[in-house]
Short mmCIF file of C-alpha atoms in Angstrom, two decimals:
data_model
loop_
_atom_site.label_atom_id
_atom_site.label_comp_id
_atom_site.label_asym_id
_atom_site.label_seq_id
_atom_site.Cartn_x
_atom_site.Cartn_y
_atom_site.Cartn_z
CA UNK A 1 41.79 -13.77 322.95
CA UNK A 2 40.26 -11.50 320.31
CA UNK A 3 40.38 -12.41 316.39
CA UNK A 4 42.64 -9.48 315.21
CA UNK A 5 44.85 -10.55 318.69
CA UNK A 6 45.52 -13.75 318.97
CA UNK A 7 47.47 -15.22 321.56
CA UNK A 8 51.03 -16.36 320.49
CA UNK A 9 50.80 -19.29 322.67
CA UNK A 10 47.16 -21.04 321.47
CA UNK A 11 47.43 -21.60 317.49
CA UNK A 12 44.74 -24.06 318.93
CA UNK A 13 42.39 -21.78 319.87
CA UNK A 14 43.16 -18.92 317.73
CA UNK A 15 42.10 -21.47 314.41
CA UNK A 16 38.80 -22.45 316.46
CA UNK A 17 37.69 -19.14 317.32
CA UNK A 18 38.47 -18.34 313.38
CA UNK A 19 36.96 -21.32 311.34
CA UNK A 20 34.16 -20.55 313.46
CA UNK A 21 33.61 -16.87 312.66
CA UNK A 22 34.51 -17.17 309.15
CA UNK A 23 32.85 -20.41 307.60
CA UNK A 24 31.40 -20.80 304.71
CA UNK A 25 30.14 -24.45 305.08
CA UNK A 26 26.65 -24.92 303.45
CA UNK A 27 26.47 -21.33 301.97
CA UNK A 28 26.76 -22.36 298.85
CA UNK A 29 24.51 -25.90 299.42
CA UNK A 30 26.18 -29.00 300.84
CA UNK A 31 26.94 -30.25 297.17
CA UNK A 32 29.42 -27.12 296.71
CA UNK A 33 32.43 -27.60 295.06
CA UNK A 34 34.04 -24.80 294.19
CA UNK A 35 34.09 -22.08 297.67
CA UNK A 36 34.77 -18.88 296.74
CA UNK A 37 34.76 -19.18 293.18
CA UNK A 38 31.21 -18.73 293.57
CA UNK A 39 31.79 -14.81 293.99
CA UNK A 40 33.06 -15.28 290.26
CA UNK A 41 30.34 -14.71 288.50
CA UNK A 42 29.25 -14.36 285.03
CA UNK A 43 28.96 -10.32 285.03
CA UNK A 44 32.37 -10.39 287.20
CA UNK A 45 34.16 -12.11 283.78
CA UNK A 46 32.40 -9.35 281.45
CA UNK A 47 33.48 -6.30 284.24
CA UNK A 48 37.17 -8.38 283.61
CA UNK A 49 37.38 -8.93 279.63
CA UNK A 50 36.32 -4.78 279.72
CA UNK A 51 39.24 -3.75 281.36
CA UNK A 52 41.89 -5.18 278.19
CA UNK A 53 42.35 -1.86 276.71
CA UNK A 54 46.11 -1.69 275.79
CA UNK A 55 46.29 -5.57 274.62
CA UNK A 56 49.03 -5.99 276.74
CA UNK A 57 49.84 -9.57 278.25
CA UNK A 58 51.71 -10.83 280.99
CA UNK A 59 52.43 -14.36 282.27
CA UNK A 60 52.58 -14.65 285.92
CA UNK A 61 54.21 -17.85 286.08
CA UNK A 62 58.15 -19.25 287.27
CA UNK A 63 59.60 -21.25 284.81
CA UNK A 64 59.26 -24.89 285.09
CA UNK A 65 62.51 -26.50 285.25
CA UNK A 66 65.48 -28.33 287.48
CA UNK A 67 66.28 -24.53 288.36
CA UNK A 68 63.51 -24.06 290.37
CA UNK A 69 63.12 -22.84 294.29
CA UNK A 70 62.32 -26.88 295.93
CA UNK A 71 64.45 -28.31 298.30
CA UNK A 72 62.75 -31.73 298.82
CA UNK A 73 60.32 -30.95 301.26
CA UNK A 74 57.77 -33.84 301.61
CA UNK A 75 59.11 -34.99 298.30
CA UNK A 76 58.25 -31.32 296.63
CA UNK A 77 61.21 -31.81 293.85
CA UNK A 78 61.85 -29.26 290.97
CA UNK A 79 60.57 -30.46 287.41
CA UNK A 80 62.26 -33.39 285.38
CA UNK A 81 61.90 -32.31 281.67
CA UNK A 82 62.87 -35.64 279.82
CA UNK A 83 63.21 -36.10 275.68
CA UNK A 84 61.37 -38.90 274.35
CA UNK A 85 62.58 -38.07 270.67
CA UNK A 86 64.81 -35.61 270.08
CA UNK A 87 66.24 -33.71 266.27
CA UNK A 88 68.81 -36.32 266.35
CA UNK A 89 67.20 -39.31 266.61
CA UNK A 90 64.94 -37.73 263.77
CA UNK A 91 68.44 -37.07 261.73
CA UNK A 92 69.56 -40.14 262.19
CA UNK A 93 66.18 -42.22 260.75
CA UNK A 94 66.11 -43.80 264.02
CA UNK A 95 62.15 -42.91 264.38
CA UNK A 96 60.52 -45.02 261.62
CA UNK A 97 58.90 -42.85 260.05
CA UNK A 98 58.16 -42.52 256.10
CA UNK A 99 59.03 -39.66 253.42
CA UNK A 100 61.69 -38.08 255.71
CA UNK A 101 59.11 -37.04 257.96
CA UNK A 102 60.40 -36.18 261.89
CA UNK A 103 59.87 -35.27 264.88
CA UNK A 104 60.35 -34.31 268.92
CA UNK A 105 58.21 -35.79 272.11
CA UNK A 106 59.04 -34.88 275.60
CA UNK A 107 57.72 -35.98 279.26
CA UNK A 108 57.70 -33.45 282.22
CA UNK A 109 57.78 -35.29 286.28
CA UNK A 110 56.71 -32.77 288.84
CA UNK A 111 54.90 -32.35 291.78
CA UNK A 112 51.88 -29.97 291.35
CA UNK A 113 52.62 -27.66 293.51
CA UNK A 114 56.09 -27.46 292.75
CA UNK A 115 55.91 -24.33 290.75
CA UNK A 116 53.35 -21.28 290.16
CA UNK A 117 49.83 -23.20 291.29
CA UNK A 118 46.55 -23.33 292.64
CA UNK A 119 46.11 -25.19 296.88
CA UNK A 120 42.90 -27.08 295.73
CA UNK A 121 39.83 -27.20 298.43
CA UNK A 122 41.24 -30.61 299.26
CA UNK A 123 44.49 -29.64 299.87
CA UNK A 124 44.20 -28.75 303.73
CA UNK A 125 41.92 -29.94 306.62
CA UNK A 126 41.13 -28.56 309.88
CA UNK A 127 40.88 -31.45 312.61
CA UNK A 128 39.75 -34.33 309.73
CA UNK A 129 37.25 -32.21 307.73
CA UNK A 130 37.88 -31.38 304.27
CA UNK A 131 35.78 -27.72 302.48
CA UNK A 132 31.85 -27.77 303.36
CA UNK A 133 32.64 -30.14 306.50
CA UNK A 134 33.18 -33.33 304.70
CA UNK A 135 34.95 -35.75 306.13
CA UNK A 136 38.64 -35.73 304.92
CA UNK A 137 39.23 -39.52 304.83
CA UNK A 138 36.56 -40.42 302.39
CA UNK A 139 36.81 -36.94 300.70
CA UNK A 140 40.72 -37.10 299.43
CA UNK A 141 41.83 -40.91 299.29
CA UNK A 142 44.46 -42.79 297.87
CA UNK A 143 42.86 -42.33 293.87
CA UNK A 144 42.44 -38.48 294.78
CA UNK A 145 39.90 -35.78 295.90
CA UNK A 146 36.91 -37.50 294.94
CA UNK A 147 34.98 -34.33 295.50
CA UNK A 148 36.68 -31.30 294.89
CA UNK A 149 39.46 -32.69 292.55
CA UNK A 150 40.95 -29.33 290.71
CA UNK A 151 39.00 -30.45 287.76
CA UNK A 152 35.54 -28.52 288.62
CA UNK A 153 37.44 -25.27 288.60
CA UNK A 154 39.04 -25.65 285.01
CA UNK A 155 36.07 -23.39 283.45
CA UNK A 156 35.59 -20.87 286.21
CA UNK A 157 38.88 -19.03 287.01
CA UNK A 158 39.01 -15.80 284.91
CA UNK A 159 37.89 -12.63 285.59
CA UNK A 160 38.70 -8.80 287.18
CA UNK A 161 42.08 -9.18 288.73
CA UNK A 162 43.81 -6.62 291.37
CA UNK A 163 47.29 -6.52 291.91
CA UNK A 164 47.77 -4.79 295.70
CA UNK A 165 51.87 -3.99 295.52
CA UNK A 166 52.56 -4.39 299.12
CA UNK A 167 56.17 -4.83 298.74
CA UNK A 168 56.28 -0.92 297.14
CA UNK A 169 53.34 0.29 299.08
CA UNK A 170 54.69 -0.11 302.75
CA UNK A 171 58.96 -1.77 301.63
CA UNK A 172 59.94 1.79 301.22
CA UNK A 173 62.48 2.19 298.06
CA UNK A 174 63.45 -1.25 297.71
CA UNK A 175 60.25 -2.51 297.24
CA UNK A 176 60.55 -5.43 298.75
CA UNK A 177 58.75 -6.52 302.64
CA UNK A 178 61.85 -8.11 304.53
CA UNK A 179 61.36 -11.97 305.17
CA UNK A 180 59.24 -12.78 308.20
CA UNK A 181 56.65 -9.36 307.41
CA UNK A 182 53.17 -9.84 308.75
CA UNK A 183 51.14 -8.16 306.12
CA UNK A 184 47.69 -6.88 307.68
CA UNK A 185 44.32 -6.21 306.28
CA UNK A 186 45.05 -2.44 307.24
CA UNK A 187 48.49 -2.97 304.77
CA UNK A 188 46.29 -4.47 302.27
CA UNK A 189 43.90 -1.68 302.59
CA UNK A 190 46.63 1.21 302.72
CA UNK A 191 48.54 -0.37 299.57
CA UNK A 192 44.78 -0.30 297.22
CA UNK A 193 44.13 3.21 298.61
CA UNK A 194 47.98 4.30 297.67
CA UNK A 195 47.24 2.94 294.43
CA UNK A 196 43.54 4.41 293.80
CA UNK A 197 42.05 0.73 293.29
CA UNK A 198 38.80 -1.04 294.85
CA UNK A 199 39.35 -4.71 296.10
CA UNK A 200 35.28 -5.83 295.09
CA UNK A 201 33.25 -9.18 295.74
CA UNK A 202 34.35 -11.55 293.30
CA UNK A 203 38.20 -10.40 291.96
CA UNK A 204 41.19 -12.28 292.07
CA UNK A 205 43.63 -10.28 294.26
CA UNK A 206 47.42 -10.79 293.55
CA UNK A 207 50.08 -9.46 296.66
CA UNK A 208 53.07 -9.02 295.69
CA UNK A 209 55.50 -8.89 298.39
CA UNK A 210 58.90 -8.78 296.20
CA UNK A 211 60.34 -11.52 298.10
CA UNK A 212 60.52 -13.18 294.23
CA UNK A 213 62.52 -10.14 293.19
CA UNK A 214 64.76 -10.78 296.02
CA UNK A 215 65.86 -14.50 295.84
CA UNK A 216 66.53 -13.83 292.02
CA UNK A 217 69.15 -11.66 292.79
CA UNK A 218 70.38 -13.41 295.46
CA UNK A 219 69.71 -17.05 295.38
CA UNK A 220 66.66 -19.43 296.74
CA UNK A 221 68.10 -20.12 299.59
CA UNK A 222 65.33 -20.65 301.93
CA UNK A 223 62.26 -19.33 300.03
CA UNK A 224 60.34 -23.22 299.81
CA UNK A 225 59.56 -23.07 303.75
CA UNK A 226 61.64 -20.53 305.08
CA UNK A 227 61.41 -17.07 306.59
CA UNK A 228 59.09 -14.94 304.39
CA UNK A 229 56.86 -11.98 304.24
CA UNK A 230 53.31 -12.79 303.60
CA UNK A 231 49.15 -12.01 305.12
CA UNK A 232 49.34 -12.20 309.04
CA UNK A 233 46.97 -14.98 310.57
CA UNK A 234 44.79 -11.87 312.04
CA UNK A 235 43.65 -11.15 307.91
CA UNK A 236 41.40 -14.01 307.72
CA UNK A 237 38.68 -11.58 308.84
CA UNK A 238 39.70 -9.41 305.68
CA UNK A 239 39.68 -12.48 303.22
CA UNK A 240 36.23 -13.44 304.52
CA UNK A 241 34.32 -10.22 304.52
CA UNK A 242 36.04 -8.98 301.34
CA UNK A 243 34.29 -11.60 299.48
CA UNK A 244 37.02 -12.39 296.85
CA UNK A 245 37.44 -15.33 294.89
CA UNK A 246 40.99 -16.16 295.05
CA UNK A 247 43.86 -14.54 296.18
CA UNK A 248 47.84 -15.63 295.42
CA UNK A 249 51.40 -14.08 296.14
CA UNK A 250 55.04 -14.27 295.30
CA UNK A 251 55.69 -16.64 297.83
CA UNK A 252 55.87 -20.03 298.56
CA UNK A 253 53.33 -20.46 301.47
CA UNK A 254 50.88 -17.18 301.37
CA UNK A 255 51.23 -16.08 304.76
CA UNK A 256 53.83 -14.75 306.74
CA UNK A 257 56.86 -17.41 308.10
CA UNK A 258 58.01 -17.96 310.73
CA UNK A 259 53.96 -18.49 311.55
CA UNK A 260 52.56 -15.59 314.30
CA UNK A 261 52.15 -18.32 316.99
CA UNK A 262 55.56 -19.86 318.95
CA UNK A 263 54.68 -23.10 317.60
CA UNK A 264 52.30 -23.42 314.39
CA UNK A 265 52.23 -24.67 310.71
CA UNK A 266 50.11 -22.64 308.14
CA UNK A 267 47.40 -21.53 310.22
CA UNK A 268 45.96 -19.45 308.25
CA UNK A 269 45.74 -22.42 305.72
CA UNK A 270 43.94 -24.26 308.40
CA UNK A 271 41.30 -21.22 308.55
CA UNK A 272 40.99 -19.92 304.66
CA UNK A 273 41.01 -23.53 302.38
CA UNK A 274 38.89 -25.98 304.71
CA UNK A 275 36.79 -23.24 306.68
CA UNK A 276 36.18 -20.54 304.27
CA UNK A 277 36.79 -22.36 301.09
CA UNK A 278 39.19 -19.79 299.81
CA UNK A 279 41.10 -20.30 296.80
CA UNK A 280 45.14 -19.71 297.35
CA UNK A 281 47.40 -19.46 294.51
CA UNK A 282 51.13 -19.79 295.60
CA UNK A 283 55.08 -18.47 293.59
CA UNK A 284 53.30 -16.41 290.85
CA UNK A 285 55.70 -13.86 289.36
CA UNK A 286 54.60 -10.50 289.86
CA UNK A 287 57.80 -8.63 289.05
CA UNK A 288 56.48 -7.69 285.04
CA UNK A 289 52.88 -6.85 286.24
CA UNK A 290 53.85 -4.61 289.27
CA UNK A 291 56.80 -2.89 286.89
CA UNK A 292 53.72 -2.11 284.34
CA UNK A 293 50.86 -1.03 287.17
CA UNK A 294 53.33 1.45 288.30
CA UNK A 295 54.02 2.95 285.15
CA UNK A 296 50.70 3.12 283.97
CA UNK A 297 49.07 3.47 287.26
CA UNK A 298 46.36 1.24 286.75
CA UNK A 299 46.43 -2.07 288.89
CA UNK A 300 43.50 -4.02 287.77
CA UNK A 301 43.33 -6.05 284.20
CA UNK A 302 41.85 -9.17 283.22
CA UNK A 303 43.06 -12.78 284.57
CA UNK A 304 42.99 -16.12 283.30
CA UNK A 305 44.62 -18.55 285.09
CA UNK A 306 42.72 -22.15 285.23
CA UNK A 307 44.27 -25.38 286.51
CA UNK A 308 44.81 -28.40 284.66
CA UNK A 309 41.85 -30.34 284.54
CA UNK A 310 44.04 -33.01 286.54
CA UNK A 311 40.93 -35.39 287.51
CA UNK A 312 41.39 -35.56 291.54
CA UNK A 313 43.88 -33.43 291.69
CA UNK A 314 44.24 -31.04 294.76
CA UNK A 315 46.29 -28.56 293.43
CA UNK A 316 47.47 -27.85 290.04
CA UNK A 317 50.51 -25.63 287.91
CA UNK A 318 49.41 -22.63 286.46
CA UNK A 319 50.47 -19.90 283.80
CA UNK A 320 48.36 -17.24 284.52
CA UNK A 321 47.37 -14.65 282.06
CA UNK A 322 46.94 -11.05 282.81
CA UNK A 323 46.14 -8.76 280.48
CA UNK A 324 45.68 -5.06 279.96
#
């Protein structure tokens, strides 16, 4: 078994072989909390805010509401957007309030990763160890990730962010990679050349697959776990020696489904959060962005797109900022 061929029938061995070849454990000190983010450095946020030039924004984020993609998948629901007070109640004097003064509260229920989001460093574990080889027990507990929690990144995620347009690159003229579309590190590396950008040492990359575009037209259907395009198992090598901070797609589950093994889960997962400490951002909305880049041929912009400071958390919702 070689790296960039695994074999089909040892997920086992193909995620050994990789967490061992890529890990970052210690690099950063055994205290590290924050993986990759470490390639986003001070000088990588000024080479970002430098490339605004049109004062153009873009939100990269699916609506939060009862429309969304879930399905109920280990109790992933779609938002609950409830009124506390509401105009009427305010019309009606019901709130209490003096000199005709009113007003509106509401309460949102969701899962955190229900939506456009952040996978946390304590989100995934390889064989009972959590990022930097603690031990995933006493790591993420019943009160939260005691160590990683989503919190410590609140401050750190903006900088120079790359979109690489896979889906128009290498989809032909639809634009879009049909569901099940193992993208490679030689796609990702055709699509930046096609496009005249540099993937560098500290960016955000963004992959847009236009499997988003897709299920708008035609319906969710199975996008939350199903059959989708997305980075083949055999790009982990890519991820690690690129050195990038973080890297999200269209998609719900960042790599390619069904999995590249005849029976696996997320292995790449298993490889890039625990292992590498890679940052993975999951169903951002591309379809703006990409329609801009390929007007105005330029493909990298500034991005700001913390988490909720959700103490413990191991994943958070997002709207991410990108802006030209």
């Amino acid at each position: 078994m070689t790296l960039d061929r695994p074999d089909r029938l040892d997920p086992e061995g193909a995620v050994a072989e990789a967490a061992k070849a890529y890990s970052n454990w210690g690099r950063w000190g055994a205290d590290d909390r924050l993986g990759t983010l470490n390639f986003l450095t001070r000088a990588k946020r000024v080479q970002g805010a430098a490339l605004v030039r049109r004062g153009v924004s873009f939100s990269l984020a699916q609506p939060f509401d009862m429309n969304g993609p879930q399905r109920g998948w280990r109790r992933r629901t779609n938002p609950v957007h409830t009124m506390l007070d509401t105009g009427a109640d305010a019309a009606l004097g019901t709130q209490g309030l003096p000199h005709g003064i009113g007003g509106a509260d509401d309460v949102v229920a969701m899962p955190l990763q229900c939506s456009t989001q952040w996978d946390g460093l304590g989100h995934i574990f390889d064989h009972g160890k959590a990022w930097n080889g603690r031990d995933a027990a006493t790591t993420v507990t019943s009160d939260g990730d005691l160590v990683t929690g989503i919190e410590h990144m609140a401050a750190h995620i903006a900088g120079r962010g790359v979109l690489l347009d896979v889906g128009r690159a290498i989809g032909g003229a639809v634009g879009e990679l049909p569901d099940g579309t193992a993208i490679t590190a030689d796609h990702l590396e055709e699509t930046a050349r096609a496009q005249g950008v540099r993937v560098e040492r500290g960016d955000i990359v963004l992959v847009r697959t236009g499997q988003l575009a897709r299920v708008r037209r035609d319906g969710w259907g199975e996008y939350a776990g199903g059959p989708a395009p997305g980075l083949s198992f055999t790009t982990a090598g890519w991820l690690h020696g690129s050195e990038i901070a973080a890297i999200a797609t269209d998609t719900w589950g960042f790599e390619v489904r069904p999995n590249e093994f005849e029976a696996a889960f997320q292995p790449l997962h298993q490889v890039v959060i625990p292992n590498m400490g890679l940052l993975v951002g999951e169903m951002w909305d591309l379809e703006a962005l990409a329609e801009d880049c390929a007007d105005d041929g330029v493909y990298e912009f500034f991005l700001a797109a913390p988490p909720l400071p959700i103490t413990g958390a191991v994943g958070s919702p997002i709207n991410p900022l990108a802006v030209k």
